[in-house]
Amino acid sequence: MTELAIRARRAAFNRAIADGDAAAIGPLLAKDCVMITGTDSAVIAGRMGQVKVWRREFSHAGRLVYLRRLESVILSPVEPIAMESGHWQGAAPGSETIAASGTYAAKWREVAGEWVIEAEVFVTLA
């Protein structure tokens, strides 16, 4: 059930990106989460910092829609945490042409019965 909950939360994150819905991203993130971007290794700290970046991203006419393809989830047997890994890609809305892609890893934590992302690291490979 726990892995399914994480997969459902990742699917919700993907939907929020596709829909350009920054408000839907906030509840999926831990308050003090960290994201390291794929190309320039920019560090985006905190839930509100990330929501702000996503709002800015969604406002651009030529924005990319990023899709994370979850490949594995490893659950910790000692803490309410999990590690997700997979591949990501970015394409213009409605396009099948991939503009950028790579791998990612995400650390999840169960907080008050909900799984939230504490950290994500992206690597651009193409």
PDB file of C-alpha atoms in Angstrom:
ATOM      1  CA  MET A   1       0.000   0.000   0.000  1.00  0.00           C
ATOM      2  CA  THR A   2       2.823   2.406   0.802  1.00  0.00           C
ATOM      3  CA  GLU A   3       4.484   2.050  -2.595  1.00  0.00           C
ATOM      4  CA  LEU A   4       1.096   2.588  -4.242  1.00  0.00           C
ATOM      5  CA  ALA A   5       0.635   5.786  -2.224  1.00  0.00           C
ATOM      6  CA  ILE A   6       4.001   7.113  -3.442  1.00  0.00           C
ATOM      7  CA  ARG A   7       3.177   6.140  -7.032  1.00  0.00           C
ATOM      8  CA  ALA A   8      -0.168   7.948  -6.729  1.00  0.00           C
ATOM      9  CA  ARG A   9       1.538  11.066  -5.357  1.00  0.00           C
ATOM     10  CA  ARG A  10       4.068  11.012  -8.235  1.00  0.00           C
ATOM     11  CA  ALA A  11       1.190  10.697 -10.715  1.00  0.00           C
ATOM     12  CA  ALA A  12      -0.472  13.695  -9.046  1.00  0.00           C
ATOM     13  CA  PHE A  13       2.776  15.681  -9.394  1.00  0.00           C
ATOM     14  CA  ASN A  14       2.981  14.776 -13.098  1.00  0.00           C
ATOM     15  CA  ARG A  15      -0.659  15.866 -13.583  1.00  0.00           C
ATOM     16  CA  ALA A  16       0.001  19.171 -11.815  1.00  0.00           C
ATOM     17  CA  ILE A  17       2.939  19.885 -14.128  1.00  0.00           C
ATOM     18  CA  ALA A  18       0.948  18.942 -17.239  1.00  0.00           C
ATOM     19  CA  ASP A  19      -1.959  21.148 -16.086  1.00  0.00           C
ATOM     20  CA  GLY A  20       0.298  24.040 -15.044  1.00  0.00           C
ATOM     21  CA  ASP A  21      -1.179  23.871 -11.524  1.00  0.00           C
ATOM     22  CA  ALA A  22       1.453  25.126  -9.066  1.00  0.00           C
ATOM     23  CA  ALA A  23      -1.041  25.093  -6.180  1.00  0.00           C
ATOM     24  CA  ALA A  24      -1.433  21.317  -6.574  1.00  0.00           C
ATOM     25  CA  ILE A  25       2.337  20.842  -6.226  1.00  0.00           C
ATOM     26  CA  GLY A  26       2.611  22.445  -2.784  1.00  0.00           C
ATOM     27  CA  PRO A  27       0.889  19.647  -0.809  1.00  0.00           C
ATOM     28  CA  LEU A  28       3.205  17.064  -2.397  1.00  0.00           C
ATOM     29  CA  LEU A  29       6.309  18.714  -0.946  1.00  0.00           C
ATOM     30  CA  ALA A  30       7.753  18.758   2.564  1.00  0.00           C
ATOM     31  CA  LYS A  31       8.023  22.223   4.080  1.00  0.00           C
ATOM     32  CA  ASP A  32      11.833  22.179   3.937  1.00  0.00           C
ATOM     33  CA  CYS A  33      12.234  20.194   0.707  1.00  0.00           C
ATOM     34  CA  VAL A  34      15.175  20.617  -1.641  1.00  0.00           C
ATOM     35  CA  MET A  35      15.375  20.204  -5.413  1.00  0.00           C
ATOM     36  CA  ILE A  36      18.616  20.163  -7.400  1.00  0.00           C
ATOM     37  CA  THR A  37      17.940  20.869 -11.057  1.00  0.00           C
ATOM     38  CA  GLY A  38      19.299  18.728 -13.858  1.00  0.00           C
ATOM     39  CA  THR A  39      21.438  21.003 -15.989  1.00  0.00           C
ATOM     40  CA  ASP A  40      22.829  23.819 -13.854  1.00  0.00           C
ATOM     41  CA  SER A  41      22.483  22.127 -10.433  1.00  0.00           C
ATOM     42  CA  ALA A  42      20.519  25.074  -9.079  1.00  0.00           C
ATOM     43  CA  VAL A  43      19.282  24.398  -5.548  1.00  0.00           C
ATOM     44  CA  ILE A  44      15.660  25.302  -4.938  1.00  0.00           C
ATOM     45  CA  ALA A  45      14.932  25.155  -1.228  1.00  0.00           C
ATOM     46  CA  GLY A  46      11.613  24.995   0.561  1.00  0.00           C
ATOM     47  CA  ARG A  47       8.054  24.276  -0.492  1.00  0.00           C
ATOM     48  CA  MET A  48       7.235  27.926  -1.174  1.00  0.00           C
ATOM     49  CA  GLY A  49      10.446  28.396  -3.157  1.00  0.00           C
ATOM     50  CA  GLN A  50       9.554  25.489  -5.399  1.00  0.00           C
ATOM     51  CA  VAL A  51       5.946  26.586  -5.848  1.00  0.00           C
ATOM     52  CA  LYS A  52       7.224  30.031  -6.840  1.00  0.00           C
ATOM     53  CA  VAL A  53       9.593  28.509  -9.422  1.00  0.00           C
ATOM     54  CA  TRP A  54       6.803  26.324 -10.830  1.00  0.00           C
ATOM     55  CA  ARG A  55       4.452  29.342 -11.115  1.00  0.00           C
ATOM     56  CA  ARG A  56       7.132  31.214 -13.038  1.00  0.00           C
ATOM     57  CA  GLU A  57       7.777  28.155 -15.242  1.00  0.00           C
ATOM     58  CA  PHE A  58       4.067  27.716 -15.992  1.00  0.00           C
ATOM     59  CA  SER A  59       3.707  31.370 -17.025  1.00  0.00           C
ATOM     60  CA  HIS A  60       6.158  31.045 -19.949  1.00  0.00           C
ATOM     61  CA  ALA A  61       4.547  30.498 -23.351  1.00  0.00           C
ATOM     62  CA  GLY A  62       7.333  28.155 -24.486  1.00  0.00           C
ATOM     63  CA  ARG A  63       7.422  26.093 -21.299  1.00  0.00           C
ATOM     64  CA  LEU A  64       8.188  22.403 -21.200  1.00  0.00           C
ATOM     65  CA  VAL A  65       5.973  19.770 -19.625  1.00  0.00           C
ATOM     66  CA  TYR A  66       8.166  17.578 -17.433  1.00  0.00           C
ATOM     67  CA  LEU A  67       7.212  13.961 -16.878  1.00  0.00           C
ATOM     68  CA  ARG A  68       8.815  11.744 -14.252  1.00  0.00           C
ATOM     69  CA  ARG A  69       8.657   8.037 -15.066  1.00  0.00           C
ATOM     70  CA  LEU A  70       8.977   6.261 -11.740  1.00  0.00           C
ATOM     71  CA  GLU A  71      10.934   3.024 -12.089  1.00  0.00           C
ATOM     72  CA  SER A  72      11.522   1.908  -8.516  1.00  0.00           C
ATOM     73  CA  VAL A  73      10.578   2.648  -4.935  1.00  0.00           C
ATOM     74  CA  ILE A  74      12.642   1.323  -2.036  1.00  0.00           C
ATOM     75  CA  LEU A  75      10.909   1.530   1.349  1.00  0.00           C
ATOM     76  CA  SER A  76      12.952   1.857   4.520  1.00  0.00           C
ATOM     77  CA  PRO A  77      12.238  -0.855   7.090  1.00  0.00           C
ATOM     78  CA  VAL A  78      13.378   1.422   9.960  1.00  0.00           C
ATOM     79  CA  GLU A  79      11.964   4.877   9.181  1.00  0.00           C
ATOM     80  CA  PRO A  80       8.861   6.212   7.374  1.00  0.00           C
ATOM     81  CA  ILE A  81      10.959   7.133   4.326  1.00  0.00           C
ATOM     82  CA  ALA A  82      11.381   5.837   0.790  1.00  0.00           C
ATOM     83  CA  MET A  83      13.685   6.326  -2.190  1.00  0.00           C
ATOM     84  CA  GLU A  84      12.237   6.730  -5.681  1.00  0.00           C
ATOM     85  CA  SER A  85      14.271   6.593  -8.868  1.00  0.00           C
ATOM     86  CA  GLY A  86      13.430   6.876 -12.509  1.00  0.00           C
ATOM     87  CA  HIS A  87      13.787   8.853 -15.715  1.00  0.00           C
ATOM     88  CA  TRP A  88      12.438  12.298 -16.565  1.00  0.00           C
ATOM     89  CA  GLN A  89      11.764  14.091 -19.810  1.00  0.00           C
ATOM     90  CA  GLY A  90      10.618  17.516 -20.902  1.00  0.00           C
ATOM     91  CA  ALA A  91       8.634  18.309 -24.038  1.00  0.00           C
ATOM     92  CA  ALA A  92       6.554  21.218 -25.293  1.00  0.00           C
ATOM     93  CA  PRO A  93       2.853  20.831 -24.471  1.00  0.00           C
ATOM     94  CA  GLY A  94       1.230  18.491 -26.993  1.00  0.00           C
ATOM     95  CA  SER A  95       4.562  17.556 -28.566  1.00  0.00           C
ATOM     96  CA  GLU A  96       6.145  14.125 -28.710  1.00  0.00           C
ATOM     97  CA  THR A  97       9.588  15.636 -29.385  1.00  0.00           C
ATOM     98  CA  ILE A  98      11.708  15.384 -26.236  1.00  0.00           C
ATOM     99  CA  ALA A  99      13.642  18.597 -25.563  1.00  0.00           C
ATOM    100  CA  ALA A 100      15.583  17.276 -22.550  1.00  0.00           C
ATOM    101  CA  SER A 101      15.740  14.117 -20.481  1.00  0.00           C
ATOM    102  CA  GLY A 102      17.704  12.290 -17.829  1.00  0.00           C
ATOM    103  CA  THR A 103      17.518  10.447 -14.524  1.00  0.00           C
ATOM    104  CA  TYR A 104      16.287  11.462 -11.095  1.00  0.00           C
ATOM    105  CA  ALA A 105      16.069  10.311  -7.496  1.00  0.00           C
ATOM    106  CA  ALA A 106      13.581  11.453  -4.866  1.00  0.00           C
ATOM    107  CA  LYS A 107      13.439  10.955  -1.114  1.00  0.00           C
ATOM    108  CA  TRP A 108       9.936  10.671   0.338  1.00  0.00           C
ATOM    109  CA  ARG A 109       8.792  10.851   3.974  1.00  0.00           C
ATOM    110  CA  GLU A 110       5.444   9.977   5.482  1.00  0.00           C
ATOM    111  CA  VAL A 111       4.226  12.932   7.540  1.00  0.00           C
ATOM    112  CA  ALA A 112       0.849  12.825   9.287  1.00  0.00           C
ATOM    113  CA  GLY A 113      -0.276   9.982   7.032  1.00  0.00           C
ATOM    114  CA  GLU A 114       0.744  11.652   3.739  1.00  0.00           C
ATOM    115  CA  TRP A 115       3.859  10.996   1.668  1.00  0.00           C
ATOM    116  CA  VAL A 116       5.776  14.159   0.774  1.00  0.00           C
ATOM    117  CA  ILE A 117       8.978  14.772  -1.173  1.00  0.00           C
ATOM    118  CA  GLU A 118      11.912  15.869   0.968  1.00  0.00           C
ATOM    119  CA  ALA A 119      14.557  15.942  -1.742  1.00  0.00           C
ATOM    120  CA  GLU A 120      14.891  15.491  -5.506  1.00  0.00           C
ATOM    121  CA  VAL A 121      18.037  15.382  -7.634  1.00  0.00           C
ATOM    122  CA  PHE A 122      17.837  15.547 -11.431  1.00  0.00           C
ATOM    123  CA  VAL A 123      20.613  14.840 -13.948  1.00  0.00           C
ATOM    124  CA  THR A 124      20.259  15.956 -17.573  1.00  0.00           C
ATOM    125  CA  LEU A 125      21.643  13.280 -19.926  1.00  0.00           C
ATOM    126  CA  ALA A 126      20.108  14.275 -23.257  1.00  0.00           C
TER     127      ALA A 126
END
